[in-house]
PDB file of C-alpha atoms in Angstrom:
ATOM      1  CA  UNK A 464      99.395 243.823 201.044  1.00  0.00           C
ATOM      2  CA  UNK A 465      99.931 240.086 201.193  1.00  0.00           C
ATOM      3  CA  UNK A 466      97.316 237.493 200.760  1.00  0.00           C
ATOM      4  CA  UNK A 467      96.383 235.379 203.528  1.00  0.00           C
ATOM      5  CA  UNK A 468      97.991 231.978 203.088  1.00  0.00           C
ATOM      6  CA  UNK A 469      95.796 228.853 202.529  1.00  0.00           C
ATOM      7  CA  UNK A 470      96.105 225.875 204.845  1.00  0.00           C
ATOM      8  CA  UNK A 471      98.792 223.510 203.488  1.00  0.00           C
ATOM      9  CA  UNK A 472      96.503 220.591 202.952  1.00  0.00           C
ATOM     10  CA  UNK A 473      94.481 222.482 200.454  1.00  0.00           C
ATOM     11  CA  UNK A 474      97.476 223.464 198.450  1.00  0.00           C
ATOM     12  CA  UNK A 475      98.764 219.832 198.673  1.00  0.00           C
ATOM     13  CA  UNK A 476      95.399 218.591 197.637  1.00  0.00           C
ATOM     14  CA  UNK A 477      95.274 220.790 194.521  1.00  0.00           C
ATOM     15  CA  UNK A 478      98.898 219.905 193.658  1.00  0.00           C
ATOM     16  CA  UNK A 479      98.071 216.148 193.763  1.00  0.00           C
ATOM     17  CA  UNK A 480      94.960 216.853 191.595  1.00  0.00           C
ATOM     18  CA  UNK A 481      97.093 218.795 189.064  1.00  0.00           C
ATOM     19  CA  UNK A 482      99.754 216.125 189.160  1.00  0.00           C
ATOM     20  CA  UNK A 483      97.211 213.334 188.463  1.00  0.00           C
ATOM     21  CA  UNK A 484      95.843 215.147 185.511  1.00  0.00           C
ATOM     22  CA  UNK A 485      99.247 216.144 184.047  1.00  0.00           C
ATOM     23  CA  UNK A 486     100.663 212.560 184.507  1.00  0.00           C
ATOM     24  CA  UNK A 487      97.526 211.228 182.740  1.00  0.00           C
ATOM     25  CA  UNK A 488      97.876 213.511 179.661  1.00  0.00           C
ATOM     26  CA  UNK A 489     101.697 213.398 179.502  1.00  0.00           C
ATOM     27  CA  UNK A 490     101.726 209.615 179.478  1.00  0.00           C
ATOM     28  CA  UNK A 491      98.492 208.896 177.564  1.00  0.00           C
ATOM     29  CA  UNK A 492      98.646 205.622 175.791  1.00  0.00           C
ATOM     30  CA  UNK A 493     102.131 204.754 177.110  1.00  0.00           C
ATOM     31  CA  UNK A 494     100.809 202.066 179.533  1.00  0.00           C
ATOM     32  CA  UNK A 495     103.523 203.266 182.063  1.00  0.00           C
ATOM     33  CA  UNK A 496     104.507 206.249 183.990  1.00  0.00           C
ATOM     34  CA  UNK A 497     106.414 207.019 187.108  1.00  0.00           C
ATOM     35  CA  UNK A 498     103.769 208.077 189.502  1.00  0.00           C
ATOM     36  CA  UNK A 499     100.660 205.583 189.335  1.00  0.00           C
ATOM     37  CA  UNK A 500     101.833 202.320 187.446  1.00  0.00           C
ATOM     38  CA  UNK A 501     104.894 201.422 189.594  1.00  0.00           C
ATOM     39  CA  UNK A 502     104.372 198.324 191.718  1.00  0.00           C
ATOM     40  CA  UNK A 503     103.491 199.435 195.155  1.00  0.00           C
ATOM     41  CA  UNK A 504     102.368 202.930 194.155  1.00  0.00           C
ATOM     42  CA  UNK A 505      99.767 204.307 196.546  1.00  0.00           C
ATOM     43  CA  UNK A 506      99.310 207.578 194.677  1.00  0.00           C
ATOM     44  CA  UNK A 507      95.442 207.129 194.089  1.00  0.00           C
ATOM     45  CA  UNK A 508      95.124 206.841 198.050  1.00  0.00           C
ATOM     46  CA  UNK A 509      97.300 209.854 198.723  1.00  0.00           C
ATOM     47  CA  UNK A 510      94.728 212.026 197.178  1.00  0.00           C
ATOM     48  CA  UNK A 511      91.652 213.392 199.062  1.00  0.00           C
ATOM     49  CA  UNK A 512      87.943 212.968 197.968  1.00  0.00           C
ATOM     50  CA  UNK A 513      87.497 214.039 194.410  1.00  0.00           C
ATOM     51  CA  UNK A 514      91.304 213.838 193.802  1.00  0.00           C
ATOM     52  CA  UNK A 515      90.943 209.868 194.233  1.00  0.00           C
ATOM     53  CA  UNK A 516      88.546 209.838 191.526  1.00  0.00           C
ATOM     54  CA  UNK A 517      90.774 211.965 189.264  1.00  0.00           C
ATOM     55  CA  UNK A 518      93.771 209.829 190.215  1.00  0.00           C
ATOM     56  CA  UNK A 519      92.073 206.599 189.383  1.00  0.00           C
ATOM     57  CA  UNK A 520      90.549 207.704 186.386  1.00  0.00           C
ATOM     58  CA  UNK A 521      93.919 209.060 184.915  1.00  0.00           C
ATOM     59  CA  UNK A 522      94.924 205.300 184.934  1.00  0.00           C
ATOM     60  CA  UNK A 523      92.504 205.252 182.016  1.00  0.00           C
ATOM     61  CA  UNK A 524      94.702 207.824 180.090  1.00  0.00           C
ATOM     62  CA  UNK A 525      97.909 205.975 180.937  1.00  0.00           C
ATOM     63  CA  UNK A 526      96.496 202.860 179.563  1.00  0.00           C
ATOM     64  CA  UNK A 527      94.649 204.382 176.723  1.00  0.00           C
ATOM     65  CA  UNK A 528      93.546 201.788 173.959  1.00  0.00           C
ATOM     66  CA  UNK A 529      95.511 198.943 176.011  1.00  0.00           C
ATOM     67  CA  UNK A 530      92.449 197.244 177.175  1.00  0.00           C
ATOM     68  CA  UNK A 531      94.393 194.013 177.842  1.00  0.00           C
ATOM     69  CA  UNK A 532      96.689 195.320 180.315  1.00  0.00           C
ATOM     70  CA  UNK A 533      94.871 198.430 181.394  1.00  0.00           C
ATOM     71  CA  UNK A 534      91.530 196.588 182.060  1.00  0.00           C
ATOM     72  CA  UNK A 535      93.336 194.274 184.641  1.00  0.00           C
ATOM     73  CA  UNK A 536      95.265 197.202 186.225  1.00  0.00           C
ATOM     74  CA  UNK A 537      92.320 199.656 186.376  1.00  0.00           C
ATOM     75  CA  UNK A 538      89.929 196.797 187.466  1.00  0.00           C
ATOM     76  CA  UNK A 539      91.822 196.209 190.727  1.00  0.00           C
ATOM     77  CA  UNK A 540      90.666 199.727 191.885  1.00  0.00           C
ATOM     78  CA  UNK A 541      87.061 199.148 190.968  1.00  0.00           C
ATOM     79  CA  UNK A 542      87.035 196.568 193.942  1.00  0.00           C
ATOM     80  CA  UNK A 543      87.967 199.396 196.305  1.00  0.00           C
ATOM     81  CA  UNK A 544      85.640 199.980 199.430  1.00  0.00           C
ATOM     82  CA  UNK A 545      86.287 203.806 198.904  1.00  0.00           C
ATOM     83  CA  UNK A 546      83.532 204.974 196.396  1.00  0.00           C
ATOM     84  CA  UNK A 547      85.731 207.674 195.135  1.00  0.00           C
ATOM     85  CA  UNK A 548      88.475 205.134 194.200  1.00  0.00           C
ATOM     86  CA  UNK A 549      85.886 202.885 192.893  1.00  0.00           C
ATOM     87  CA  UNK A 550      84.226 205.584 190.817  1.00  0.00           C
ATOM     88  CA  UNK A 551      87.432 206.737 189.499  1.00  0.00           C
ATOM     89  CA  UNK A 552      88.452 203.358 188.323  1.00  0.00           C
ATOM     90  CA  UNK A 553      85.065 202.834 186.588  1.00  0.00           C
ATOM     91  CA  UNK A 554      85.541 206.310 184.782  1.00  0.00           C
ATOM     92  CA  UNK A 555      89.111 205.062 183.939  1.00  0.00           C
ATOM     93  CA  UNK A 556      87.787 201.947 182.367  1.00  0.00           C
ATOM     94  CA  UNK A 557      85.693 204.050 180.135  1.00  0.00           C
ATOM     95  CA  UNK A 558      88.672 206.209 179.133  1.00  0.00           C
ATOM     96  CA  UNK A 559      90.830 203.250 178.451  1.00  0.00           C
ATOM     97  CA  UNK A 560      88.339 201.761 176.310  1.00  0.00           C
ATOM     98  CA  UNK A 561      87.338 204.965 174.231  1.00  0.00           C
ATOM     99  CA  UNK A 562      87.282 204.255 170.521  1.00  0.00           C
ATOM    100  CA  UNK A 563      88.222 200.552 170.849  1.00  0.00           C
ATOM    101  CA  UNK A 564      85.940 198.499 168.871  1.00  0.00           C
ATOM    102  CA  UNK A 565      85.532 194.816 168.422  1.00  0.00           C
ATOM    103  CA  UNK A 566      83.499 191.785 169.525  1.00  0.00           C
ATOM    104  CA  UNK A 567      84.807 191.727 172.970  1.00  0.00           C
ATOM    105  CA  UNK A 568      83.520 194.680 174.746  1.00  0.00           C
ATOM    106  CA  UNK A 569      85.178 195.250 178.002  1.00  0.00           C
ATOM    107  CA  UNK A 570      83.734 198.501 178.917  1.00  0.00           C
ATOM    108  CA  UNK A 571      79.997 197.361 178.435  1.00  0.00           C
ATOM    109  CA  UNK A 572      80.832 194.029 180.502  1.00  0.00           C
ATOM    110  CA  UNK A 573      82.428 195.670 183.344  1.00  0.00           C
ATOM    111  CA  UNK A 574      80.389 199.061 183.622  1.00  0.00           C
ATOM    112  CA  UNK A 575      76.744 197.904 182.978  1.00  0.00           C
ATOM    113  CA  UNK A 576      76.464 196.288 186.230  1.00  0.00           C
ATOM    114  CA  UNK A 577      77.795 199.473 188.247  1.00  0.00           C
ATOM    115  CA  UNK A 578      75.090 201.732 186.466  1.00  0.00           C
ATOM    116  CA  UNK A 579      72.469 199.807 188.691  1.00  0.00           C
ATOM    117  CA  UNK A 580      74.328 200.507 192.035  1.00  0.00           C
ATOM    118  CA  UNK A 581      72.745 202.591 194.609  1.00  0.00           C
ATOM    119  CA  UNK A 582      75.694 204.730 195.379  1.00  0.00           C
ATOM    120  CA  UNK A 583      75.524 208.040 193.341  1.00  0.00           C
ATOM    121  CA  UNK A 584      79.269 208.344 192.805  1.00  0.00           C
ATOM    122  CA  UNK A 585      79.530 204.684 191.472  1.00  0.00           C
ATOM    123  CA  UNK A 586      76.447 205.144 189.473  1.00  0.00           C
ATOM    124  CA  UNK A 587      77.543 208.510 187.975  1.00  0.00           C
ATOM    125  CA  UNK A 588      81.174 207.294 187.009  1.00  0.00           C
ATOM    126  CA  UNK A 589      79.896 204.190 185.457  1.00  0.00           C
ATOM    127  CA  UNK A 590      77.517 206.123 183.403  1.00  0.00           C
ATOM    128  CA  UNK A 591      80.150 208.574 182.163  1.00  0.00           C
ATOM    129  CA  UNK A 592      82.457 205.715 181.568  1.00  0.00           C
ATOM    130  CA  UNK A 593      79.887 204.193 179.247  1.00  0.00           C
ATOM    131  CA  UNK A 594      79.351 207.408 177.475  1.00  0.00           C
ATOM    132  CA  UNK A 595      83.190 208.094 176.934  1.00  0.00           C
ATOM    133  CA  UNK A 596      83.868 204.364 175.956  1.00  0.00           C
ATOM    134  CA  UNK A 597      81.028 204.316 173.277  1.00  0.00           C
ATOM    135  CA  UNK A 598      81.363 208.064 172.220  1.00  0.00           C
ATOM    136  CA  UNK A 599      79.952 208.345 168.741  1.00  0.00           C
ATOM    137  CA  UNK A 600      79.199 204.668 168.197  1.00  0.00           C
ATOM    138  CA  UNK A 601      75.369 204.740 168.289  1.00  0.00           C
ATOM    139  CA  UNK A 602      75.592 201.487 170.376  1.00  0.00           C
ATOM    140  CA  UNK A 603      72.023 200.113 170.980  1.00  0.00           C
ATOM    141  CA  UNK A 604      73.013 197.954 174.040  1.00  0.00           C
ATOM    142  CA  UNK A 605      74.402 200.937 175.692  1.00  0.00           C
ATOM    143  CA  UNK A 606      71.369 202.867 174.833  1.00  0.00           C
ATOM    144  CA  UNK A 607      69.038 200.432 176.557  1.00  0.00           C
ATOM    145  CA  UNK A 608      71.027 200.803 179.652  1.00  0.00           C
ATOM    146  CA  UNK A 609      71.134 204.672 179.631  1.00  0.00           C
ATOM    147  CA  UNK A 610      67.638 205.056 178.555  1.00  0.00           C
ATOM    148  CA  UNK A 611      66.481 203.319 181.600  1.00  0.00           C
ATOM    149  CA  UNK A 612      68.342 205.812 183.865  1.00  0.00           C
ATOM    150  CA  UNK A 613      67.040 208.719 181.761  1.00  0.00           C
ATOM    151  CA  UNK A 614      63.208 207.540 181.904  1.00  0.00           C
ATOM    152  CA  UNK A 615      63.010 206.328 185.512  1.00  0.00           C
ATOM    153  CA  UNK A 616      61.117 208.488 187.804  1.00  0.00           C
ATOM    154  CA  UNK A 617      62.957 207.175 190.860  1.00  0.00           C
ATOM    155  CA  UNK A 618      66.353 208.304 189.560  1.00  0.00           C
ATOM    156  CA  UNK A 619      67.641 211.695 190.814  1.00  0.00           C
ATOM    157  CA  UNK A 620      67.822 214.609 188.463  1.00  0.00           C
ATOM    158  CA  UNK A 621      71.795 214.553 188.605  1.00  0.00           C
ATOM    159  CA  UNK A 622      71.752 210.784 187.476  1.00  0.00           C
ATOM    160  CA  UNK A 623      69.163 211.471 184.793  1.00  0.00           C
ATOM    161  CA  UNK A 624      71.270 214.428 183.638  1.00  0.00           C
ATOM    162  CA  UNK A 625      74.524 212.581 183.390  1.00  0.00           C
ATOM    163  CA  UNK A 626      72.666 209.659 181.570  1.00  0.00           C
ATOM    164  CA  UNK A 627      71.422 212.200 179.077  1.00  0.00           C
ATOM    165  CA  UNK A 628      75.031 213.536 178.699  1.00  0.00           C
ATOM    166  CA  UNK A 629      76.357 209.953 178.009  1.00  0.00           C
ATOM    167  CA  UNK A 630      73.397 209.220 175.642  1.00  0.00           C
ATOM    168  CA  UNK A 631      74.319 212.491 173.823  1.00  0.00           C
ATOM    169  CA  UNK A 632      78.020 211.285 173.504  1.00  0.00           C
ATOM    170  CA  UNK A 633      77.051 207.751 172.320  1.00  0.00           C
ATOM    171  CA  UNK A 634      74.770 209.022 169.827  1.00  0.00           C
ATOM    172  CA  UNK A 635      76.570 212.255 168.681  1.00  0.00           C
ATOM    173  CA  UNK A 636      76.146 212.624 164.925  1.00  0.00           C
ATOM    174  CA  UNK A 637      73.478 209.975 164.418  1.00  0.00           C
ATOM    175  CA  UNK A 638      70.424 212.200 164.335  1.00  0.00           C
ATOM    176  CA  UNK A 639      68.429 209.669 166.338  1.00  0.00           C
ATOM    177  CA  UNK A 640      65.193 210.900 166.998  1.00  0.00           C
ATOM    178  CA  UNK A 641      64.357 208.533 169.896  1.00  0.00           C
ATOM    179  CA  UNK A 642      67.561 209.514 171.849  1.00  0.00           C
ATOM    180  CA  UNK A 643      66.907 213.285 171.096  1.00  0.00           C
ATOM    181  CA  UNK A 644      63.381 212.985 172.382  1.00  0.00           C
ATOM    182  CA  UNK A 645      64.622 211.247 175.584  1.00  0.00           C
ATOM    183  CA  UNK A 646      67.289 213.727 176.327  1.00  0.00           C
ATOM    184  CA  UNK A 647      64.803 216.727 175.812  1.00  0.00           C
ATOM    185  CA  UNK A 648      62.137 214.904 178.214  1.00  0.00           C
ATOM    186  CA  UNK A 649      64.699 215.196 181.136  1.00  0.00           C
TER     187      UNK A 649
END
């Protein structure tokens, strides 16, 4: 017996989501592709809801470690009025900066302000972006920002959990007792 068909828009949304992920991974670190980076591309806005987050964040994969060009290209999307696009761009900045070290810390400068926003999507993606960008570094500046989110009673359990995850990524392998205790207190 044949299965009932799904509406075409659901299949289209899933295909676009899959295309965003595949494009990001296939073109990781090349700083160019044929879907998202060409001038005039509106690929990010062709997606729906969470697909916009994934499409914008996939720019971080395309511009992986190229913080000079990637930072400017991704930052354009962080000014979007659409919270999913903005959130995806913030996550993309974190991905782009993952493992990049140096005195000029683009991820911290760009993402730290968004961690204090009221919008949950923006705050969540900026927090995850910080976790990815500083994974395994034990960065104390990042810990100050994230520990506030973990310890504030006014934060939702979702935000506190995401901040705990980000703290765990940043302090992976450091055996930092203060961070471990803060995570366990959530």
